[in-house]
Amino acid sequence: MIKIKTAVLVGMALFTAVSCTNSKVGTTKIASEKKDNLAGLKLPFKMPEIQIPIFKADTLNIVDFGAVPNTEQLCTNAINTAIEKCSQSGGGVVVIPSGLWTTGPIKMKSNVNLHTQNGAFISFTSDLKQYKLIESYFEGSKVIRCESPIMGIDLENIAITGEGIFDGNGAKWRPVKIGKMTAGQWDELVKSGGVLSKDGKIWYPSKGAYLGNEEKDKLPKRQTVENMEPYKEALRPVMVNFVNCKKLLLDGVTFQNSPAWNVNPLMCEHLTLRNLTIRNPWYSQNGDGLDLESCRIGSVTNCRFDVGDDAICIKSGKDKEGRDRGKPTEFFVITDCVVYHAHGGFTIGSEMSGGVKNIYAKNLTFNGTDCGLRFKSVRGRGGVVENIWMEDIRMNNIPTDAINFNLYYFGKSLTEDKETGEVAVAKEPVSEETPAFKNMYFKNIYVNGASQAMKIMGIPEMPVANIQFENMIIRADVGIQMNYASKIDFKGLDLRLDKPGIAVSFSNSQNVNIEGFKSTGENQMFWVGGTATKDITLNSEGKKMIWDKDVKVLEAVKNEVKIN
């Protein structure tokens, strides 16, 4: 089993532009912070020190470069010229004062801290002609895509800080599905313009967006920046995209209303993300919050998420391209974050072909998040997810599963037994395309209401393996279901069902130990099935279990089950 070290953890902006040329607004605190924010943590793995960017006190104000607030006049040139001049002179701070600013894509440069004052509202233009097509990445693959509203490539020592708001004007980019809106909302959306899909169930903001999504058979087979121009309105960028950068700080600001994913560092090292608010409409297609992709060494602290897809996402490339890249996401500490609406509160996958390892998460709160802890992949991805620690996780009002492992994501639909949740899947040969999830530790998990407590769907050739659960109190409608899992330990599980049913059922699993189990509300404690099941030990705290009443077992594997 995993050897775990003891881990103890101790409405709109103002409209007045304030010129602060040559002042040191926002620089003193940042320049003095040379240490990372992991002091006092006792981590279960050796964590490299996170390098925090440091900046000169030199300060430039975008107003002095021609930026005009509170109009629709584009400030693109003023912002980017200020950033360029700051970088060329050795670095420093570029200030965006309070006010309403409209801009095209912002191009970050090395040694620059883009600092936003309280009251600064930066709106990215709805004129999509301002966003050039470039060779980029999306969902783990190289693609032709529009350039991001905020972007940096091959940079070092960079930051976006302050109390300002960056708004991606995502409604000008995103399709909307009818199932995510009320009838009244849908009617208003359709009346606003745009184009409906052939079946009338998807609204597109423009004809170009429609063509790129609904008539994919007409897209060029060999895509280039030039031949994809007619379809560019469908090629939504992520909002904040840093590629192959080192020493990145995002602190204090709000990123909201993105065209696709919101914040997406890719192949970056030494990241510090703290005190962020990341927001997208709940209906936003591909509206992820934070996607850490093939990144190394960093922390995410005291951030708030309210988004349209997964909130805190760990990724590392997709299928062969991700495996060939060979860059796992590793050495991250994620603490003190809150997630409201999202598909998954904390997610690993499904693009995890380069691997994920050495991730520590503590003190996370999910309130109304569709799923709490979400781990997903599918045959063909490959990649290994291992050495994941999660402690002190609180969930409230989870509409689906509190904890979910699904290794059939986007795969063939499975037929489940309606009562037990058992599935039978044909075993395939293990290859580089076989995904693996193993060596994970969950401690102090508290759930106040979920549709299902936990669901593990492994694959027979590579079961979800070596997982420890300790000290869990979960209130849910449905209990725990496991298929194709191995070396699973529960210690101190208190399960409270709001609907009668089986508390814990599992099939085709091996080396399962449940110790100190308590449950209420069930009409049966355990069900064990699957002809591949072996070595099961069940212990109920304060209650002597009775065969065929509290514990029902498939006759063929009854000798493999011990109760005490």
XYZ file of C-alpha atoms in Angstrom:
564
model
C 0.000 0.000 0.000
C 1.018 3.643 -0.274
C 3.310 4.818 2.477
C 1.949 8.124 3.665
C 3.929 10.557 5.758
C 1.984 12.407 8.395
C 0.748 15.637 6.825
C -0.264 18.429 9.154
C -1.160 21.781 7.669
C -0.980 24.078 10.060
C -20.924 45.274 -10.401
C -18.864 47.144 -12.778
C -15.609 48.916 -12.255
C -15.012 52.556 -11.349
C -14.722 54.911 -14.283
C -11.915 57.250 -13.315
C -8.447 56.718 -14.753
C -5.716 57.457 -12.272
C -2.324 58.261 -13.711
C 0.530 56.869 -11.662
C 3.502 57.195 -13.982
C 6.818 56.466 -12.258
C 5.012 55.546 -9.031
C 5.554 52.228 -7.302
C 1.929 51.149 -7.161
C 1.648 47.422 -6.638
C 5.391 46.789 -6.712
C 6.621 46.895 -3.131
C 4.860 43.791 -1.895
C 5.609 41.697 -4.938
C 9.264 42.670 -5.154
C 9.842 41.706 -1.529
C 8.257 38.257 -1.720
C 11.092 35.922 -2.550
C 9.724 32.816 -0.858
C 6.932 30.550 -2.020
C 3.738 30.185 0.012
C 4.293 26.617 1.249
C 5.918 27.534 4.548
C 4.669 25.311 7.354
C 3.364 22.516 5.161
C 4.613 18.993 5.723
C 4.207 17.416 2.337
C 4.247 13.672 1.586
C 6.810 14.142 -1.183
C 9.934 16.244 -1.603
C 8.673 19.452 -3.162
C 11.131 21.636 -5.105
C 11.148 25.268 -4.018
C 8.836 27.363 -6.165
C 10.671 30.281 -7.738
C 8.624 33.493 -7.408
C 9.151 36.266 -9.978
C 10.704 39.525 -8.777
C 10.368 42.842 -10.579
C 12.109 46.189 -10.709
C 10.217 49.093 -9.172
C 10.076 50.956 -12.507
C 6.440 51.663 -13.292
C 4.733 52.564 -16.551
C 1.102 53.628 -16.898
C -0.887 52.688 -20.012
C -2.473 56.172 -20.009
C 0.906 57.640 -20.922
C 0.934 55.433 -24.024
C -2.414 56.663 -25.329
C -4.920 54.408 -23.553
C -8.284 56.130 -23.100
C -10.687 54.794 -20.440
C -14.463 54.556 -20.441
C -14.821 54.371 -24.219
C -14.852 51.629 -26.829
C -11.578 52.934 -28.209
C -9.143 50.029 -28.334
C -6.220 50.230 -25.904
C -4.411 47.290 -27.525
C -1.493 49.288 -28.871
C -1.055 51.311 -25.670
C -1.015 48.237 -23.412
C 1.297 46.195 -25.612
C 3.661 49.110 -26.245
C 3.935 49.729 -22.508
C 4.626 46.029 -21.909
C 7.229 45.936 -24.698
C 9.032 49.063 -23.485
C 8.999 47.829 -19.893
C 10.532 44.491 -20.904
C 13.157 46.071 -23.165
C 14.302 48.389 -20.377
C 14.931 45.509 -17.992
C 11.449 44.945 -16.657
C 9.160 46.407 -14.058
C 5.461 47.098 -13.631
C 2.855 48.142 -16.192
C -0.177 49.634 -14.464
C -3.753 49.535 -15.705
C -5.574 52.154 -13.590
C -9.192 52.033 -12.511
C -11.594 52.551 -15.372
C -13.293 50.660 -18.165
C -10.813 49.612 -20.840
C -11.466 47.907 -24.171
C -8.621 46.009 -25.793
C -7.592 43.346 -28.251
C -5.098 40.580 -27.408
C -2.518 41.424 -24.747
C 0.998 40.136 -25.470
C 2.963 39.530 -22.278
C 6.756 39.874 -22.187
C 9.489 38.680 -19.836
C 10.196 40.545 -16.586
C 6.865 42.404 -16.655
C 4.203 42.538 -13.961
C 0.910 43.694 -15.468
C -0.703 45.265 -12.412
C -4.401 46.177 -12.329
C -5.753 48.670 -9.837
C -8.987 48.214 -7.947
C -11.718 49.357 -10.324
C -9.935 48.361 -13.514
C -12.289 46.457 -15.814
C -10.520 45.182 -18.934
C -12.977 44.050 -21.598
C -11.635 42.157 -24.595
C -13.151 43.383 -27.820
C -16.042 41.630 -29.536
C -14.416 42.414 -32.901
C -13.103 38.931 -33.637
C -11.005 40.276 -36.513
C -8.578 41.473 -33.841
C -7.678 37.863 -32.957
C -5.314 36.333 -35.504
C -5.242 32.646 -36.323
C -2.078 30.976 -35.031
C -0.668 27.518 -34.469
C -1.691 26.760 -30.922
C -2.990 24.038 -28.605
C -6.406 23.011 -27.318
C -7.555 19.999 -25.299
C -4.089 18.503 -25.422
C -3.507 18.706 -29.187
C -1.757 21.038 -31.614
C -4.372 22.957 -33.568
C -5.024 26.102 -35.565
C -6.734 28.468 -33.151
C -7.380 32.156 -32.602
C -4.780 33.846 -30.427
C -5.732 34.175 -26.782
C -6.857 37.460 -25.209
C -3.837 37.132 -22.877
C -0.845 35.180 -24.138
C 2.828 34.594 -23.514
C 5.250 32.146 -25.161
C 8.803 31.274 -24.039
C 8.814 33.931 -21.325
C 10.388 34.161 -17.870
C 9.609 36.189 -14.757
C 6.078 37.390 -15.522
C 2.997 38.292 -13.500
C -0.559 39.557 -13.662
C -1.553 41.054 -10.326
C -3.882 43.469 -8.563
C -7.621 43.714 -8.089
C -8.798 44.248 -11.663
C -11.198 42.208 -13.768
C -10.380 40.704 -17.172
C -13.521 39.881 -19.170
C -13.133 37.689 -22.266
C -16.445 38.649 -23.911
C -17.108 34.932 -24.290
C -20.700 35.309 -25.485
C -19.335 36.477 -28.845
C -17.536 33.133 -29.238
C -19.392 30.360 -27.447
C -22.181 28.106 -28.697
C -25.006 27.424 -26.243
C -26.960 24.178 -25.877
C -30.731 24.360 -25.440
C -30.622 21.923 -22.525
C -28.632 24.398 -20.432
C -31.221 27.167 -20.571
C -34.787 27.711 -19.456
C -37.385 28.141 -22.199
C -37.464 31.879 -21.597
C -33.692 32.223 -21.674
C -33.500 30.215 -24.886
C -36.141 32.368 -26.581
C -34.284 35.544 -25.654
C -31.015 34.101 -26.917
C -32.486 33.094 -30.269
C -34.135 36.519 -30.676
C -30.763 38.204 -30.106
C -29.455 36.898 -33.456
C -26.983 34.159 -34.267
C -27.587 30.868 -36.083
C -29.255 27.649 -34.916
C -27.872 24.175 -35.559
C -29.632 21.882 -38.009
C -31.544 20.185 -35.214
C -32.323 23.503 -33.517
C -30.656 22.479 -30.252
C -27.468 24.554 -30.414
C -27.214 28.310 -30.834
C -24.153 29.804 -32.502
C -23.255 33.469 -32.166
C -22.329 33.819 -35.861
C -22.450 32.131 -39.265
C -18.723 31.453 -39.048
C -19.136 29.685 -35.718
C -21.932 27.616 -37.227
C -19.884 26.583 -40.269
C -16.852 25.540 -38.246
C -18.923 23.330 -35.955
C -21.819 22.031 -38.046
C -20.084 21.510 -41.393
C -16.813 19.929 -40.285
C -16.803 17.699 -43.369
C -16.087 20.842 -45.397
C -13.033 21.812 -43.355
C -9.656 21.448 -45.095
C -8.020 18.077 -44.536
C -4.651 19.707 -44.072
C -5.361 22.807 -42.046
C -3.291 25.966 -42.229
C -3.650 29.469 -40.858
C -4.652 30.636 -44.332
C -7.242 28.028 -45.288
C -8.938 28.073 -41.868
C -9.650 31.815 -42.009
C -13.315 31.354 -43.115
C -13.909 29.254 -39.989
C -11.976 31.301 -37.438
C -15.083 32.295 -35.464
C -15.447 28.623 -34.479
C -11.829 28.370 -33.315
C -12.314 29.694 -29.815
C -9.137 30.412 -27.851
C -8.484 29.848 -24.185
C -8.544 33.205 -22.430
C -5.202 33.180 -20.570
C -2.542 31.079 -22.261
C 1.094 30.825 -21.189
C 3.224 28.324 -23.111
C 6.703 27.172 -22.071
C 7.138 29.945 -19.505
C 9.069 30.008 -16.221
C 8.354 31.867 -12.995
C 4.726 32.896 -13.472
C 2.642 34.711 -10.842
C -1.107 35.319 -11.085
C -2.332 37.083 -7.957
C -5.542 38.788 -6.904
C -7.250 39.422 -10.228
C -10.506 38.116 -11.689
C -10.595 36.223 -14.981
C -14.114 35.775 -16.311
C -16.336 35.073 -19.302
C -13.735 33.297 -21.431
C -14.241 32.130 -25.038
C -13.283 28.566 -24.032
C -11.051 27.434 -21.146
C -10.267 30.285 -18.800
C -6.669 29.975 -17.500
C -4.412 27.427 -19.233
C -0.657 27.336 -18.462
C 0.968 24.798 -20.795
C 4.446 23.285 -20.355
C 5.318 25.930 -17.749
C 7.496 25.715 -14.624
C 7.371 27.494 -11.286
C 3.805 28.763 -11.125
C 2.227 30.660 -8.248
C -1.515 31.212 -8.553
C -3.215 32.792 -5.566
C -6.195 34.882 -4.525
C -7.794 34.519 -7.962
C -11.457 34.629 -8.871
C -12.209 32.590 -12.000
C -15.750 32.813 -13.358
C -17.710 31.658 -16.384
C -21.461 31.384 -16.981
C -22.751 28.013 -15.837
C -23.910 27.213 -19.377
C -20.577 28.067 -21.029
C -19.371 25.364 -23.416
C -15.799 24.223 -22.566
C -15.916 26.798 -19.792
C -13.169 25.255 -17.613
C -11.678 27.336 -14.820
C -7.995 26.418 -14.447
C -6.259 23.828 -16.655
C -2.704 23.024 -15.557
C -1.297 21.123 -18.521
C 2.121 19.459 -18.579
C 3.347 21.917 -15.946
C 5.905 21.439 -13.166
C 6.362 22.898 -9.692
C 3.691 25.243 -8.471
C 0.922 26.153 -6.062
C -2.717 27.191 -6.279
C -3.883 28.963 -3.133
C -7.028 30.733 -1.942
C -8.808 30.825 -5.300
C -12.548 30.930 -6.064
C -14.157 29.164 -9.010
C -17.650 29.400 -10.493
C -17.551 28.029 -14.025
C -19.341 26.128 -16.796
C -17.128 23.025 -16.900
C -14.436 21.512 -14.666
C -12.929 23.960 -12.165
C -9.413 22.851 -11.075
C -8.152 20.591 -13.853
C -4.889 18.650 -14.092
C -3.924 17.568 -17.624
C -0.855 16.500 -19.641
C -1.725 16.014 -23.305
C -3.921 13.703 -25.314
C -3.264 10.222 -26.717
C -0.090 9.682 -28.794
C 0.713 13.377 -28.985
C 0.636 13.643 -25.207
C 2.679 10.491 -24.732
C 5.274 11.691 -27.239
C 5.452 15.066 -25.481
C 6.198 13.129 -22.304
C 5.689 16.024 -19.904
C 3.692 15.078 -16.805
C 2.024 17.616 -14.580
C 3.871 17.194 -11.298
C 4.819 18.806 -7.995
C 1.744 20.937 -7.316
C 0.201 21.965 -4.002
C -3.421 23.120 -4.133
C -4.911 24.550 -0.950
C -7.712 26.693 0.478
C -9.865 26.921 -2.650
C -13.647 27.088 -3.078
C -15.623 25.809 -6.067
C -19.246 26.713 -6.700
C -20.816 25.626 -9.974
C -18.588 23.366 -12.078
C -18.789 19.936 -13.684
C -15.960 18.747 -11.449
C -14.478 20.495 -8.432
C -11.030 18.914 -8.716
C -10.366 16.881 -11.865
C -7.534 14.836 -13.304
C -7.975 14.010 -17.004
C -9.256 13.124 -19.366
C -6.232 14.417 -21.304
C -3.544 12.891 -19.069
C -1.462 10.920 -21.565
C 1.806 12.467 -20.379
C 1.106 11.441 -16.793
C 0.267 13.184 -13.508
C 2.157 12.678 -10.253
C 2.999 14.218 -6.896
C -0.089 16.366 -6.406
C -1.184 17.438 -2.915
C -4.557 19.087 -2.312
C -5.899 20.252 1.059
C -8.751 22.326 2.392
C -10.978 22.439 -0.674
C -14.693 23.247 -0.518
C -17.208 22.325 -3.226
C -20.661 23.909 -2.927
C -23.199 22.758 -5.530
C -20.469 21.430 -7.836
C -21.880 18.749 -10.198
C -19.201 16.239 -9.158
C -16.665 16.659 -6.388
C -13.442 14.744 -7.066
C -13.346 13.570 -10.663
C -10.751 11.257 -12.261
C -11.326 10.374 -15.899
C -9.652 8.712 -18.849
C -10.324 6.140 -21.545
C -8.530 3.337 -23.360
C -6.211 4.876 -25.922
C -4.994 7.699 -23.687
C -2.174 5.869 -21.937
C -0.387 7.776 -19.190
C -0.001 7.093 -15.480
C -1.696 9.084 -12.700
C -0.022 8.332 -9.372
C 0.963 9.729 -5.997
C -2.059 11.941 -5.399
C -2.891 13.110 -1.856
C -6.164 14.811 -0.932
C -7.043 15.922 2.601
C -9.750 17.954 4.291
C -12.204 18.082 1.397
C -15.715 19.373 2.116
C -18.663 19.057 -0.245
C -22.216 20.335 -0.033
C -25.163 19.593 -2.310
C -23.404 17.577 -5.033
C -25.883 16.679 -7.829
C -23.990 13.551 -9.013
C -21.023 11.700 -7.454
C -18.951 12.999 -4.585
C -15.985 10.921 -5.850
C -15.850 9.466 -9.349
C -13.301 7.381 -11.247
C -14.351 6.797 -14.846
C -11.980 5.078 -17.248
C -14.658 4.939 -19.951
C -14.911 8.689 -20.513
C -16.147 9.266 -24.082
C -16.002 5.496 -24.444
C -18.608 2.875 -25.203
C -21.669 2.990 -22.985
C -21.709 0.353 -20.277
C -24.641 -1.712 -19.131
C -24.960 -1.656 -15.358
C -27.044 -3.806 -13.055
C -29.684 -1.371 -11.789
C -29.458 -2.636 -8.210
C -25.782 -3.422 -7.703
C -24.082 -1.294 -10.361
C -22.088 -4.302 -11.562
C -20.651 -4.198 -15.074
C -18.801 -6.799 -17.105
C -16.146 -5.635 -19.554
C -13.903 -7.664 -21.854
C -10.237 -7.593 -20.931
C -7.788 -6.121 -23.458
C -3.995 -6.427 -23.731
C -1.982 -3.846 -21.798
C -0.088 -1.412 -24.025
C 1.210 2.156 -24.008
C -2.397 3.171 -24.704
C -3.611 1.738 -21.387
C -4.327 4.450 -18.775
C -3.408 3.807 -15.144
C -4.685 5.440 -11.935
C -2.885 4.282 -8.813
C -1.337 5.245 -5.472
C -3.837 7.783 -4.148
C -4.677 8.792 -0.617
C -7.880 10.470 0.573
C -8.273 11.656 4.167
C -10.946 13.662 5.972
C -13.602 13.768 3.276
C -16.930 15.257 4.372
C -19.987 15.270 2.101
C -23.301 16.858 3.061
C -25.539 15.564 0.310
C -24.716 13.894 -3.013
C -26.596 11.776 -5.499
C -23.967 9.054 -5.073
C -21.173 8.743 -2.544
C -18.558 7.154 -4.791
C -18.250 5.361 -8.095
C -15.118 3.623 -9.346
C -15.140 2.268 -12.910
C -11.759 0.769 -13.678
C -10.803 -1.426 -16.615
C -10.100 -5.149 -16.191
C -6.559 -5.047 -17.625
C -5.608 -2.075 -15.403
C -7.852 -1.718 -12.338
C -7.853 1.491 -10.324
C -5.259 0.411 -7.779
C -3.721 1.098 -4.394
C -6.180 3.648 -3.070
C -6.587 4.522 0.617
C -9.634 6.241 2.076
C -9.464 7.359 5.706
C -12.009 9.167 7.858
C -14.913 9.820 5.521
C -18.422 10.961 6.425
C -20.708 10.954 3.403
C -24.436 11.614 3.166
C -25.825 10.595 -0.205
C -28.809 9.014 -1.939
C -26.795 6.068 -3.283
C -23.761 4.498 -1.652
C -20.465 3.233 -3.046
C -20.052 1.177 -6.227
C -16.732 -0.243 -7.411
C -15.890 -2.198 -10.555
C -12.387 -3.358 -11.476
C -10.519 -1.980 -8.477
C -7.540 -3.473 -6.633
C -5.868 -2.884 -3.264
C -8.531 -0.574 -1.907
C -8.551 0.294 1.810
C -11.300 2.069 3.718
C -10.658 3.047 7.321
C -13.303 4.933 9.263
C -16.112 5.174 6.684
C -19.431 6.609 7.895
C -22.029 6.323 5.152
C -25.477 7.881 5.571
C -27.989 7.029 2.861
C -31.062 9.167 2.231
C -32.646 6.396 0.132
C -32.777 2.672 0.970
C -30.426 0.513 -1.033
C -27.034 -1.196 -0.918
C -24.479 0.774 1.058
C -21.370 -0.657 -0.635
C -21.257 -2.893 -3.696
C -18.286 -4.020 -5.709
C -17.448 -6.579 -8.332
C -14.389 -7.960 -10.091
C -12.168 -6.358 -7.461
C -9.285 -7.700 -5.404
C -7.657 -7.013 -2.050
C -10.392 -4.803 -0.667
C -10.357 -4.042 3.054
C -13.143 -2.090 4.775
C -12.432 -1.401 8.433
C -14.534 0.486 10.961
C -17.546 0.798 8.659
C -20.709 2.524 9.856
C -23.874 3.115 7.877
C -27.468 4.249 8.288
C -30.455 4.266 5.969
C -29.492 1.231 3.898
C -31.514 -1.972 3.513
C -28.346 -3.961 2.836
C -24.788 -3.211 3.885
C -22.658 -5.047 1.327
C -23.010 -6.772 -2.010
C -20.016 -8.576 -3.540
C -20.033 -9.993 -7.066
C -17.882 -10.604 -10.107
C -16.073 -13.856 -10.748
C -12.671 -12.124 -10.638
C -13.238 -10.911 -7.059
C -10.628 -12.034 -4.505
C -9.492 -11.361 -0.950
C -12.243 -9.174 0.535
C -12.385 -8.246 4.236
C -15.398 -6.437 5.679
C -15.603 -5.009 9.195
C -18.577 -3.124 10.622
C -18.043 -0.986 13.695
C -20.363 -1.917 16.563
C -22.459 -4.394 14.573
C -22.168 -8.103 13.904
C -23.017 -8.668 10.258
C -25.136 -11.576 9.100
C -24.551 -13.478 5.866
C -27.268 -13.125 3.223
C -28.881 -10.328 5.205
C -26.256 -7.663 5.736
C -23.778 -9.194 3.298
C -24.787 -10.858 0.034
C -22.088 -12.481 -2.061
C -22.014 -14.198 -5.413
C -21.822 -17.888 -4.559
C -18.794 -18.460 -6.793
C -16.639 -16.071 -4.747
C -18.090 -16.535 -1.271
C -14.876 -18.135 -0.022
C -13.017 -14.961 -0.964
C -15.009 -12.802 1.473
C -14.376 -12.498 5.207
C -16.635 -10.606 7.620
C -15.931 -9.667 11.218
